[in-house]
PDB file of C-alpha atoms in Angstrom:
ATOM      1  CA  UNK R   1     120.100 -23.819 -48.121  1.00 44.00           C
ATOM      2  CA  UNK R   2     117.352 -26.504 -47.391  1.00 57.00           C
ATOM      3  CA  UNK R   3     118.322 -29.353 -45.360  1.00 86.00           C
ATOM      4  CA  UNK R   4     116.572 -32.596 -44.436  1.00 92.00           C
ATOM      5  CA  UNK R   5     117.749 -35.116 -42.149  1.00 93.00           C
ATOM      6  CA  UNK R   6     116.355 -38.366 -41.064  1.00 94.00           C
ATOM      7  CA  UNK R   7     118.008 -41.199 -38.594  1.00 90.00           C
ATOM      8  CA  UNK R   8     119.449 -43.525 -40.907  1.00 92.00           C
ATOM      9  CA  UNK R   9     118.200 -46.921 -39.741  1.00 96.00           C
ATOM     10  CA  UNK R  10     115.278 -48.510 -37.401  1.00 97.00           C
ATOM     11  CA  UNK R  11     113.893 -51.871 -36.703  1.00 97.00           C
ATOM     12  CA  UNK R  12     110.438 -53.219 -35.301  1.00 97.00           C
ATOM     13  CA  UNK R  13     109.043 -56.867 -35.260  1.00 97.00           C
ATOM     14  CA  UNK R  14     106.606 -57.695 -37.426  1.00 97.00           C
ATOM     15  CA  UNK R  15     102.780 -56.444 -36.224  1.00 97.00           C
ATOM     16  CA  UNK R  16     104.426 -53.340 -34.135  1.00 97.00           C
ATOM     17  CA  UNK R  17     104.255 -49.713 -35.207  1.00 97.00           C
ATOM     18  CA  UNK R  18     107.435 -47.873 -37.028  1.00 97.00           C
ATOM     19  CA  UNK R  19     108.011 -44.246 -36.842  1.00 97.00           C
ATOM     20  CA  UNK R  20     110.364 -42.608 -38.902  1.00 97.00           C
ATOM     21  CA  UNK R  21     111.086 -38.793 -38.039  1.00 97.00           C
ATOM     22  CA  UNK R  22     112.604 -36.394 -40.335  1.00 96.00           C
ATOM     23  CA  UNK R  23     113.661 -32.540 -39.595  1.00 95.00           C
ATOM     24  CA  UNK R  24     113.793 -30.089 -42.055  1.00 92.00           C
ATOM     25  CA  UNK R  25     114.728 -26.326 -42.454  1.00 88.00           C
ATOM     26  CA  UNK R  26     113.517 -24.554 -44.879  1.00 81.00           C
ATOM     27  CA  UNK R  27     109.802 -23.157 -43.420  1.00 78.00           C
ATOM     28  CA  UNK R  28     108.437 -22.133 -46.881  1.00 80.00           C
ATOM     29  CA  UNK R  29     107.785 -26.096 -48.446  1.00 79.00           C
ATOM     30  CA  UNK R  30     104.553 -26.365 -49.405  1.00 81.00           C
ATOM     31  CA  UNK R  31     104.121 -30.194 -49.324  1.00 87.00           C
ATOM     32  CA  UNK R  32     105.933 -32.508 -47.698  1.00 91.00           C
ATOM     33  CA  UNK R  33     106.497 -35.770 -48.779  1.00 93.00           C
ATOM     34  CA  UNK R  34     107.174 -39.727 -47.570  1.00 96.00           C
ATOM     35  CA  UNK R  35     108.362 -42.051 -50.182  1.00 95.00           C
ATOM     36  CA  UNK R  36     108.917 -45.536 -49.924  1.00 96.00           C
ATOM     37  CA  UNK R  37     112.508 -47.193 -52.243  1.00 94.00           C
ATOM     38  CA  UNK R  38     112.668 -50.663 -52.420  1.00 92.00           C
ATOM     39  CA  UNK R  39     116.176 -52.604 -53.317  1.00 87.00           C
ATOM     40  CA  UNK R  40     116.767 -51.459 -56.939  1.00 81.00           C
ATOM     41  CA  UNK R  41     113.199 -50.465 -57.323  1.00 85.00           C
ATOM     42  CA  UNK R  42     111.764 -46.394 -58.327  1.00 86.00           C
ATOM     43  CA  UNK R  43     110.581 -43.887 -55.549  1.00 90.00           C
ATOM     44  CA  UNK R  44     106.756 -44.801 -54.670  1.00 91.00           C
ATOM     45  CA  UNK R  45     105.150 -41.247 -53.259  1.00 90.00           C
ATOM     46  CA  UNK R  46     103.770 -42.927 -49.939  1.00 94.00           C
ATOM     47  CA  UNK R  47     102.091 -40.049 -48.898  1.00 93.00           C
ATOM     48  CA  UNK R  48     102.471 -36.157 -48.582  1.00 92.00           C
ATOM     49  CA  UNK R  49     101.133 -33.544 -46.569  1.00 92.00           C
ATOM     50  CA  UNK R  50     100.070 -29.869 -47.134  1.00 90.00           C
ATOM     51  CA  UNK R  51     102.170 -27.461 -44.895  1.00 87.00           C
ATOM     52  CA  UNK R  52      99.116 -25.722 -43.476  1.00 88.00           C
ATOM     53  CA  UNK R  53      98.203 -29.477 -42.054  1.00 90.00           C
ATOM     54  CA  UNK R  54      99.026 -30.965 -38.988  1.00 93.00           C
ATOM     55  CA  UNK R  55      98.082 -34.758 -39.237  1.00 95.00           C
ATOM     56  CA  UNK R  56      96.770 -36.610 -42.024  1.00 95.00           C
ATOM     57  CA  UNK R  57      95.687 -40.015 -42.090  1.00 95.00           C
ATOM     58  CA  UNK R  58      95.732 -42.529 -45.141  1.00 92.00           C
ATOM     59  CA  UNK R  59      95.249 -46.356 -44.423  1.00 95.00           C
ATOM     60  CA  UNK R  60      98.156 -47.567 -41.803  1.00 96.00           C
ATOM     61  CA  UNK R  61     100.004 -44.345 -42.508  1.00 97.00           C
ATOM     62  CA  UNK R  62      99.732 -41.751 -40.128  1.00 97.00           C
ATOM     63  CA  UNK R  63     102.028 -38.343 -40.992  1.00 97.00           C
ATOM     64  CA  UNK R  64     102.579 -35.557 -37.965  1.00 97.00           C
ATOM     65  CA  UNK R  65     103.665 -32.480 -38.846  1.00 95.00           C
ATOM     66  CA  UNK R  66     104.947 -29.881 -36.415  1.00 94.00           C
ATOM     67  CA  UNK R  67     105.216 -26.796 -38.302  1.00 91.00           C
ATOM     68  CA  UNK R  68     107.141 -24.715 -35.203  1.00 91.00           C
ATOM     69  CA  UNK R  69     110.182 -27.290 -34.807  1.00 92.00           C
ATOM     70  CA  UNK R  70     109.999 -28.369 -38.736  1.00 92.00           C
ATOM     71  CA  UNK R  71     109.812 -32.046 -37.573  1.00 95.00           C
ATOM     72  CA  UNK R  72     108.243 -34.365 -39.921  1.00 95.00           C
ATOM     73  CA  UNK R  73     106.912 -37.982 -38.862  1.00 97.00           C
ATOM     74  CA  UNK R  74     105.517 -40.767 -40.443  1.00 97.00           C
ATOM     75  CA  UNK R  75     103.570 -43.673 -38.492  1.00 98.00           C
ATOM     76  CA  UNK R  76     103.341 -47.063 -39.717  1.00 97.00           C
ATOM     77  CA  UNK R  77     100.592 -49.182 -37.943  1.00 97.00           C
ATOM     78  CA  UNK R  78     101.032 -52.954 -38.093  1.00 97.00           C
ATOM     79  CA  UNK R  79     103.802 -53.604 -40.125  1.00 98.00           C
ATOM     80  CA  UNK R  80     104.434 -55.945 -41.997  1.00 97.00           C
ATOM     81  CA  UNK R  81     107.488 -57.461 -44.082  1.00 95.00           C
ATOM     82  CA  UNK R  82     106.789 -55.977 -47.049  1.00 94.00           C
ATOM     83  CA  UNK R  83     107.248 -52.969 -45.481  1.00 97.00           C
ATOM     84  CA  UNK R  84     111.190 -53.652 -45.569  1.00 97.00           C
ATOM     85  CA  UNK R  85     112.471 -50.929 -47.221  1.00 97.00           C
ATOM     86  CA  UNK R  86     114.213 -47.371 -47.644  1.00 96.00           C
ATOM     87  CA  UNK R  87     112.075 -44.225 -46.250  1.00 98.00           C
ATOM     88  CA  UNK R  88     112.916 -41.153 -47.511  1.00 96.00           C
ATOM     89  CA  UNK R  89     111.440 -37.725 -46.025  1.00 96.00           C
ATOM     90  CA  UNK R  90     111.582 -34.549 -48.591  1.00 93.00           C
ATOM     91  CA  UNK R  91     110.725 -30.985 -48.482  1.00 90.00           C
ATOM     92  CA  UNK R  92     109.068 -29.537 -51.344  1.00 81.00           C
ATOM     93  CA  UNK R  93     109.311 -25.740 -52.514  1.00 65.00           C
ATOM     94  CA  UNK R  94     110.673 -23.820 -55.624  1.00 53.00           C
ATOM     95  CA  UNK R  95     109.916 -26.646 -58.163  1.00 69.00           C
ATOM     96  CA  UNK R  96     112.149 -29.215 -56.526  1.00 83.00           C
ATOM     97  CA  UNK R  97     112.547 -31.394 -53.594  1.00 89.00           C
ATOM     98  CA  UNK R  98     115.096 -32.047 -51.493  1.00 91.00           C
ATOM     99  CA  UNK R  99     115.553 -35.658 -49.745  1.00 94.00           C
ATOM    100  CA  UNK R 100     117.066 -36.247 -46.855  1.00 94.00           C
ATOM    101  CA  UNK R 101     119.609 -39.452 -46.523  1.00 94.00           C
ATOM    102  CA  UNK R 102     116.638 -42.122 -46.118  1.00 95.00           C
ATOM    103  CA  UNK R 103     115.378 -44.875 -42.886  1.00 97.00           C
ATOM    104  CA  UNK R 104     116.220 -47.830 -43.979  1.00 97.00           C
ATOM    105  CA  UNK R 105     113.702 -50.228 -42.225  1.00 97.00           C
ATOM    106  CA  UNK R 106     113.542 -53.499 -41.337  1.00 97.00           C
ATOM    107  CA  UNK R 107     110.749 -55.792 -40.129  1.00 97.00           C
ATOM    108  CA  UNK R 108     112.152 -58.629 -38.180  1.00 94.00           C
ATOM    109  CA  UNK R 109     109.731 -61.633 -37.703  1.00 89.00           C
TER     110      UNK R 109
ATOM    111  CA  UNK P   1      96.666 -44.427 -65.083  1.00 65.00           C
ATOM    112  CA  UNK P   2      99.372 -45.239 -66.764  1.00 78.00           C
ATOM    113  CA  UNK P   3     102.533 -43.948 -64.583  1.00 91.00           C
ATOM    114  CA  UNK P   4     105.464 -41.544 -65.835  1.00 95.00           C
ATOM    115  CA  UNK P   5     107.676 -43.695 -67.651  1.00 96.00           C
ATOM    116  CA  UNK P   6     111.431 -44.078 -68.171  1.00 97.00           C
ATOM    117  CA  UNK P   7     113.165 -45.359 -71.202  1.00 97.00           C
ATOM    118  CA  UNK P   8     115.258 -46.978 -71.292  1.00 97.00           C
ATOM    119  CA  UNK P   9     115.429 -48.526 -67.622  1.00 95.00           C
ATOM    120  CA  UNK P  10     118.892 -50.163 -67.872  1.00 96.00           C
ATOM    121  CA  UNK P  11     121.860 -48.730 -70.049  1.00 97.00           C
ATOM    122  CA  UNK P  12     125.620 -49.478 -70.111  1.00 98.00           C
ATOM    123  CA  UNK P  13     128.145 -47.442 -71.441  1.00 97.00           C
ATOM    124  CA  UNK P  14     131.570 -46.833 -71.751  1.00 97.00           C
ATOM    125  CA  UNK P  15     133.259 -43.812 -70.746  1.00 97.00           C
ATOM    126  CA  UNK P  16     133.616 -40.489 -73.050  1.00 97.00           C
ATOM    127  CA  UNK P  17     130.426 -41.989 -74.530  1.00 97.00           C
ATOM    128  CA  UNK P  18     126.980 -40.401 -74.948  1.00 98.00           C
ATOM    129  CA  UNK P  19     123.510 -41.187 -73.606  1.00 98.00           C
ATOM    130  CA  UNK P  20     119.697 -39.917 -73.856  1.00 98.00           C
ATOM    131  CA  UNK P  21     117.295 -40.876 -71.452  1.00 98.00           C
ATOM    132  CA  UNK P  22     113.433 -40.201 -71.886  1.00 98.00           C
ATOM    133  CA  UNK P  23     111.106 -39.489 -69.904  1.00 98.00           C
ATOM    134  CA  UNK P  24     106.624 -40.004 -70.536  1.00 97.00           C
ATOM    135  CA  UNK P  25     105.333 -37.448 -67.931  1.00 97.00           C
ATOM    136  CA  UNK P  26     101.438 -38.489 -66.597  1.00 95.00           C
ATOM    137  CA  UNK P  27      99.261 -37.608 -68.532  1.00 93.00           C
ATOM    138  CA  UNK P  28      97.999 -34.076 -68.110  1.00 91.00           C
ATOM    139  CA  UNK P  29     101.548 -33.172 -65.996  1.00 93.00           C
ATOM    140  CA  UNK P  30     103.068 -30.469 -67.860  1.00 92.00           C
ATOM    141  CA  UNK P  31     105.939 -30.406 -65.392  1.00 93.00           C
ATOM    142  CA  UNK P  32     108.858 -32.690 -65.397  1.00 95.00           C
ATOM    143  CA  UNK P  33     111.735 -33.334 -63.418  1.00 95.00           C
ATOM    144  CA  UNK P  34     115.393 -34.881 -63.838  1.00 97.00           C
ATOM    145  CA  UNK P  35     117.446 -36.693 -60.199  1.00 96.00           C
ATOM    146  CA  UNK P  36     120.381 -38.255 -59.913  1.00 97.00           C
ATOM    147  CA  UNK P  37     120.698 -40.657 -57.160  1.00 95.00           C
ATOM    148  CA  UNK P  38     124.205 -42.656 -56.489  1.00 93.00           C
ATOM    149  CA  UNK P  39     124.768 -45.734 -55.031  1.00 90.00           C
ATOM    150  CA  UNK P  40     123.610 -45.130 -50.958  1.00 88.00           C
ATOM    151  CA  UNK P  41     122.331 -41.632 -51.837  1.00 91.00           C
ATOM    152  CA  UNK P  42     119.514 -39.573 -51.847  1.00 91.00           C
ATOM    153  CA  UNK P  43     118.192 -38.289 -55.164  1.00 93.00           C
ATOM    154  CA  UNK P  44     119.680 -35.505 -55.665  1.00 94.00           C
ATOM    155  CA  UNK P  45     117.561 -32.614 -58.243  1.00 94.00           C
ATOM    156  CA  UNK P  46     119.021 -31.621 -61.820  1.00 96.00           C
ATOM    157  CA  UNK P  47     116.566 -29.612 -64.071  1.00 96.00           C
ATOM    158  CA  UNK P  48     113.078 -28.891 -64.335  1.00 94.00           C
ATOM    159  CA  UNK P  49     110.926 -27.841 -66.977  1.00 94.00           C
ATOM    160  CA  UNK P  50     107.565 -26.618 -67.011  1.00 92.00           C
ATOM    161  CA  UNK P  51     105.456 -26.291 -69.934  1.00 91.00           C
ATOM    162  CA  UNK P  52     108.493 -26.859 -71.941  1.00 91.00           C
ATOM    163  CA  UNK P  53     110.701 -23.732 -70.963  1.00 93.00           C
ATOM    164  CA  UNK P  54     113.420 -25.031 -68.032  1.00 92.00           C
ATOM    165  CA  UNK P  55     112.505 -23.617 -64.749  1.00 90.00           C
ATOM    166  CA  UNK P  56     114.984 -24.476 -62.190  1.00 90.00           C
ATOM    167  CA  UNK P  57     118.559 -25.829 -62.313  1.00 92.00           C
ATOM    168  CA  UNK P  58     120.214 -27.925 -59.663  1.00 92.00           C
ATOM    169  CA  UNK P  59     123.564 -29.673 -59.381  1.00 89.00           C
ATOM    170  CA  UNK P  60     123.372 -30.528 -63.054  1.00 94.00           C
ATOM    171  CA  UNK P  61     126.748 -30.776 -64.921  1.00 95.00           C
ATOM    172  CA  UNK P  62     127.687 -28.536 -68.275  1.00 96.00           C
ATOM    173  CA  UNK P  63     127.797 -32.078 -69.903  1.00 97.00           C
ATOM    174  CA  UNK P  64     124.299 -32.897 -69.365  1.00 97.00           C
ATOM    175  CA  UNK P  65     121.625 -31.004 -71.401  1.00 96.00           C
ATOM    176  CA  UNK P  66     117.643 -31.368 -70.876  1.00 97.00           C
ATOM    177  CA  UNK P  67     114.721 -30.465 -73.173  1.00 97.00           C
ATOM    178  CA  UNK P  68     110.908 -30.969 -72.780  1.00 96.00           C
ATOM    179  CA  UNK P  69     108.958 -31.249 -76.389  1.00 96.00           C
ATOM    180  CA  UNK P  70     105.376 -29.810 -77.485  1.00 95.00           C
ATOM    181  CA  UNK P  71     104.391 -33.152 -76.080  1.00 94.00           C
ATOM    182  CA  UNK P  72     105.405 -32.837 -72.801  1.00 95.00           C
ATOM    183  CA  UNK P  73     108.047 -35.581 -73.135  1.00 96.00           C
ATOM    184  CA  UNK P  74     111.559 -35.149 -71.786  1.00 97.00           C
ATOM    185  CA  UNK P  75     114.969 -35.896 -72.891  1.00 98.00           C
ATOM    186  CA  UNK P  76     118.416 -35.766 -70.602  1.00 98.00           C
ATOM    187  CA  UNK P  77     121.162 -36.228 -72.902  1.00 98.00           C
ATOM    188  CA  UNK P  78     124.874 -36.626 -71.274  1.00 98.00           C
ATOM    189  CA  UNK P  79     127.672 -36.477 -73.065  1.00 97.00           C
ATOM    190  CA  UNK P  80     131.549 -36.977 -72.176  1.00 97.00           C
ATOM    191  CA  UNK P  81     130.044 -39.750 -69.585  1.00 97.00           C
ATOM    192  CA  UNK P  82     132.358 -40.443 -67.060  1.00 97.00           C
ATOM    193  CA  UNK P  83     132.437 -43.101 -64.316  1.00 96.00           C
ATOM    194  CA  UNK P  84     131.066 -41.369 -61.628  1.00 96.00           C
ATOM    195  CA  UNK P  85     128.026 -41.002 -63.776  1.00 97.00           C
ATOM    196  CA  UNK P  86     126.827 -44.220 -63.036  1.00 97.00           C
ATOM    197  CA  UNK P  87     123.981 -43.793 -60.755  1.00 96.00           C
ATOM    198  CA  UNK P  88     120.068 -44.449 -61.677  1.00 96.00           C
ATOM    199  CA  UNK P  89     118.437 -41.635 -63.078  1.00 97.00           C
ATOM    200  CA  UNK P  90     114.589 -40.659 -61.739  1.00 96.00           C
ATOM    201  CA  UNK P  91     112.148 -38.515 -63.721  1.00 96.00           C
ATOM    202  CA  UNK P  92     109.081 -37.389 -61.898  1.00 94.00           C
ATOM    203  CA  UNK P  93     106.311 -35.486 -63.336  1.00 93.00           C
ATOM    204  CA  UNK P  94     103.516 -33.068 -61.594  1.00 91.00           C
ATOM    205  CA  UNK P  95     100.406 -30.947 -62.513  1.00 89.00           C
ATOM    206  CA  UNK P  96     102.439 -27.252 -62.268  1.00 81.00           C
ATOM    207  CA  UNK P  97     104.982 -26.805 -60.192  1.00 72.00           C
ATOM    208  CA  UNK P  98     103.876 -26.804 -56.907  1.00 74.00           C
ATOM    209  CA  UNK P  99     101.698 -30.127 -56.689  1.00 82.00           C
ATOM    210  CA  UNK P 100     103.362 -33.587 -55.702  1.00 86.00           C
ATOM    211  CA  UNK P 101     105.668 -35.197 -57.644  1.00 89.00           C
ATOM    212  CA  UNK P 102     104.963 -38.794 -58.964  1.00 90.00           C
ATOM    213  CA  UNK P 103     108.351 -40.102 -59.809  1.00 92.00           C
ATOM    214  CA  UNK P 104     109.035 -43.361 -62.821  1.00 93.00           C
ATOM    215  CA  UNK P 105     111.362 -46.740 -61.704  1.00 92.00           C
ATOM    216  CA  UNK P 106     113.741 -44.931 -63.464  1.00 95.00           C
ATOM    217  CA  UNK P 107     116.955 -45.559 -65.286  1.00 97.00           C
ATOM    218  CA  UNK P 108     120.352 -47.411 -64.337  1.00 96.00           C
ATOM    219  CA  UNK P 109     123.299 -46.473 -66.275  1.00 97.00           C
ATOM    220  CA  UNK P 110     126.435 -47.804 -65.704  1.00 97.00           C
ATOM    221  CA  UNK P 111     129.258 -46.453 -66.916  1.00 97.00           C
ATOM    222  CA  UNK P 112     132.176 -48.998 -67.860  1.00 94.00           C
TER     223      UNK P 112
END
């Protein structure tokens, strides 16, 4: 079955660059997708990338894909403390996505 | 745009009790989707429906039933709720089933 797996915690000082990987297994997701989960707060779709892609660029998010070891990245330029939160990587195929365990990150000043 | 959105966001409960939660897709989405996340987990996918016929089934239980009406809405009703059933509840919406999903705050039922 699908699988998607993400380190579970990372934490940069404020005006550095984050990356959060993610790995994932099944080779027939058509998007892939970052979303951002603030404490008690919804999902926010982030970004997402096509499977047939192998960068794309939105703002201070940068998302790598490399198709061949199924490793997913987003890169967050500059952050800042109100980008404290829960990352969560998914795969998307068959009319459903599957998460992996989320990055919880935290900005220290 | 308006956002898909959740009713009702908060909802307490006792157990062996009932509960529907609805779901406003995007306008134009005629796909909708049900998660389950507990406390420290990942959402995890129910049921989806796409132009109102149900088109994939995850790790929902027989006590939880979903429809989607002529107006794209959706309902999850849960019945028999027990206490692991506490957990906040996401609906997401998309344009057909393979185009991202745009998910609502959600709703946070707690089961007493």
């Amino acid at each position: 079955g699908e699988d998607v797996e993400q380190s579970l915690f990372l934490s940069v000082r404020e005006g550095d660059s984050s990356v959060i990987n993610c790995t994932y297994t099944d080779s027939s997701s058509t998007y892939l997708y970052w979303y951002k989960q603030e404490p008690g707060a919804g999902l926010q779709l982030l970004t997402y990338i096509f499977s047939n892609m192998d960068m794309k660029q939105d703002q201070r998010l940068t998302v790598l894909l490399n198709k061949k070891d199924k490793h997913l990245s987003l890169r967050i330029a500059d952050t800042q403390t109100g980008d404290s939160a829960i990352y969560f990587c998914a795969e998307g195929s068959a009319r459903q996505l599957t998460f992996g365990s989320g990055t919880q990150l935290t900005v220290l000043p | 745009a308006a956002g898909v959105i959740q009713s009702p966001r908060h909802l307490i409960k006792e157990k062996r009790e009932t509960a529907t939660l609805k779901c406003y897709p995007i306008s134009r989405h005629d796909t909708v989707y049900w998660y389950q996340q507990g406390p420290g987990q990942d959402p995890q996918f129910l049921i989806s429906f796409y132009e109102k016929m149900q088109s994939d089934k995850g790790s929902i239980p027989d006590r939880f039933s979903a429809q989607q009406f002529s107006d794209y809405h959706s309902e999850l009703n849960m019945s028999s709720l027990e206490l692991g059933d506490s957990a906040l509840y996401f609906c997401a919406s998309s344009l057909g089933g393979d185009q991202p999903q745009h998910f609502g705050d959600g709703t946070r039922l707690s089961i007493l």
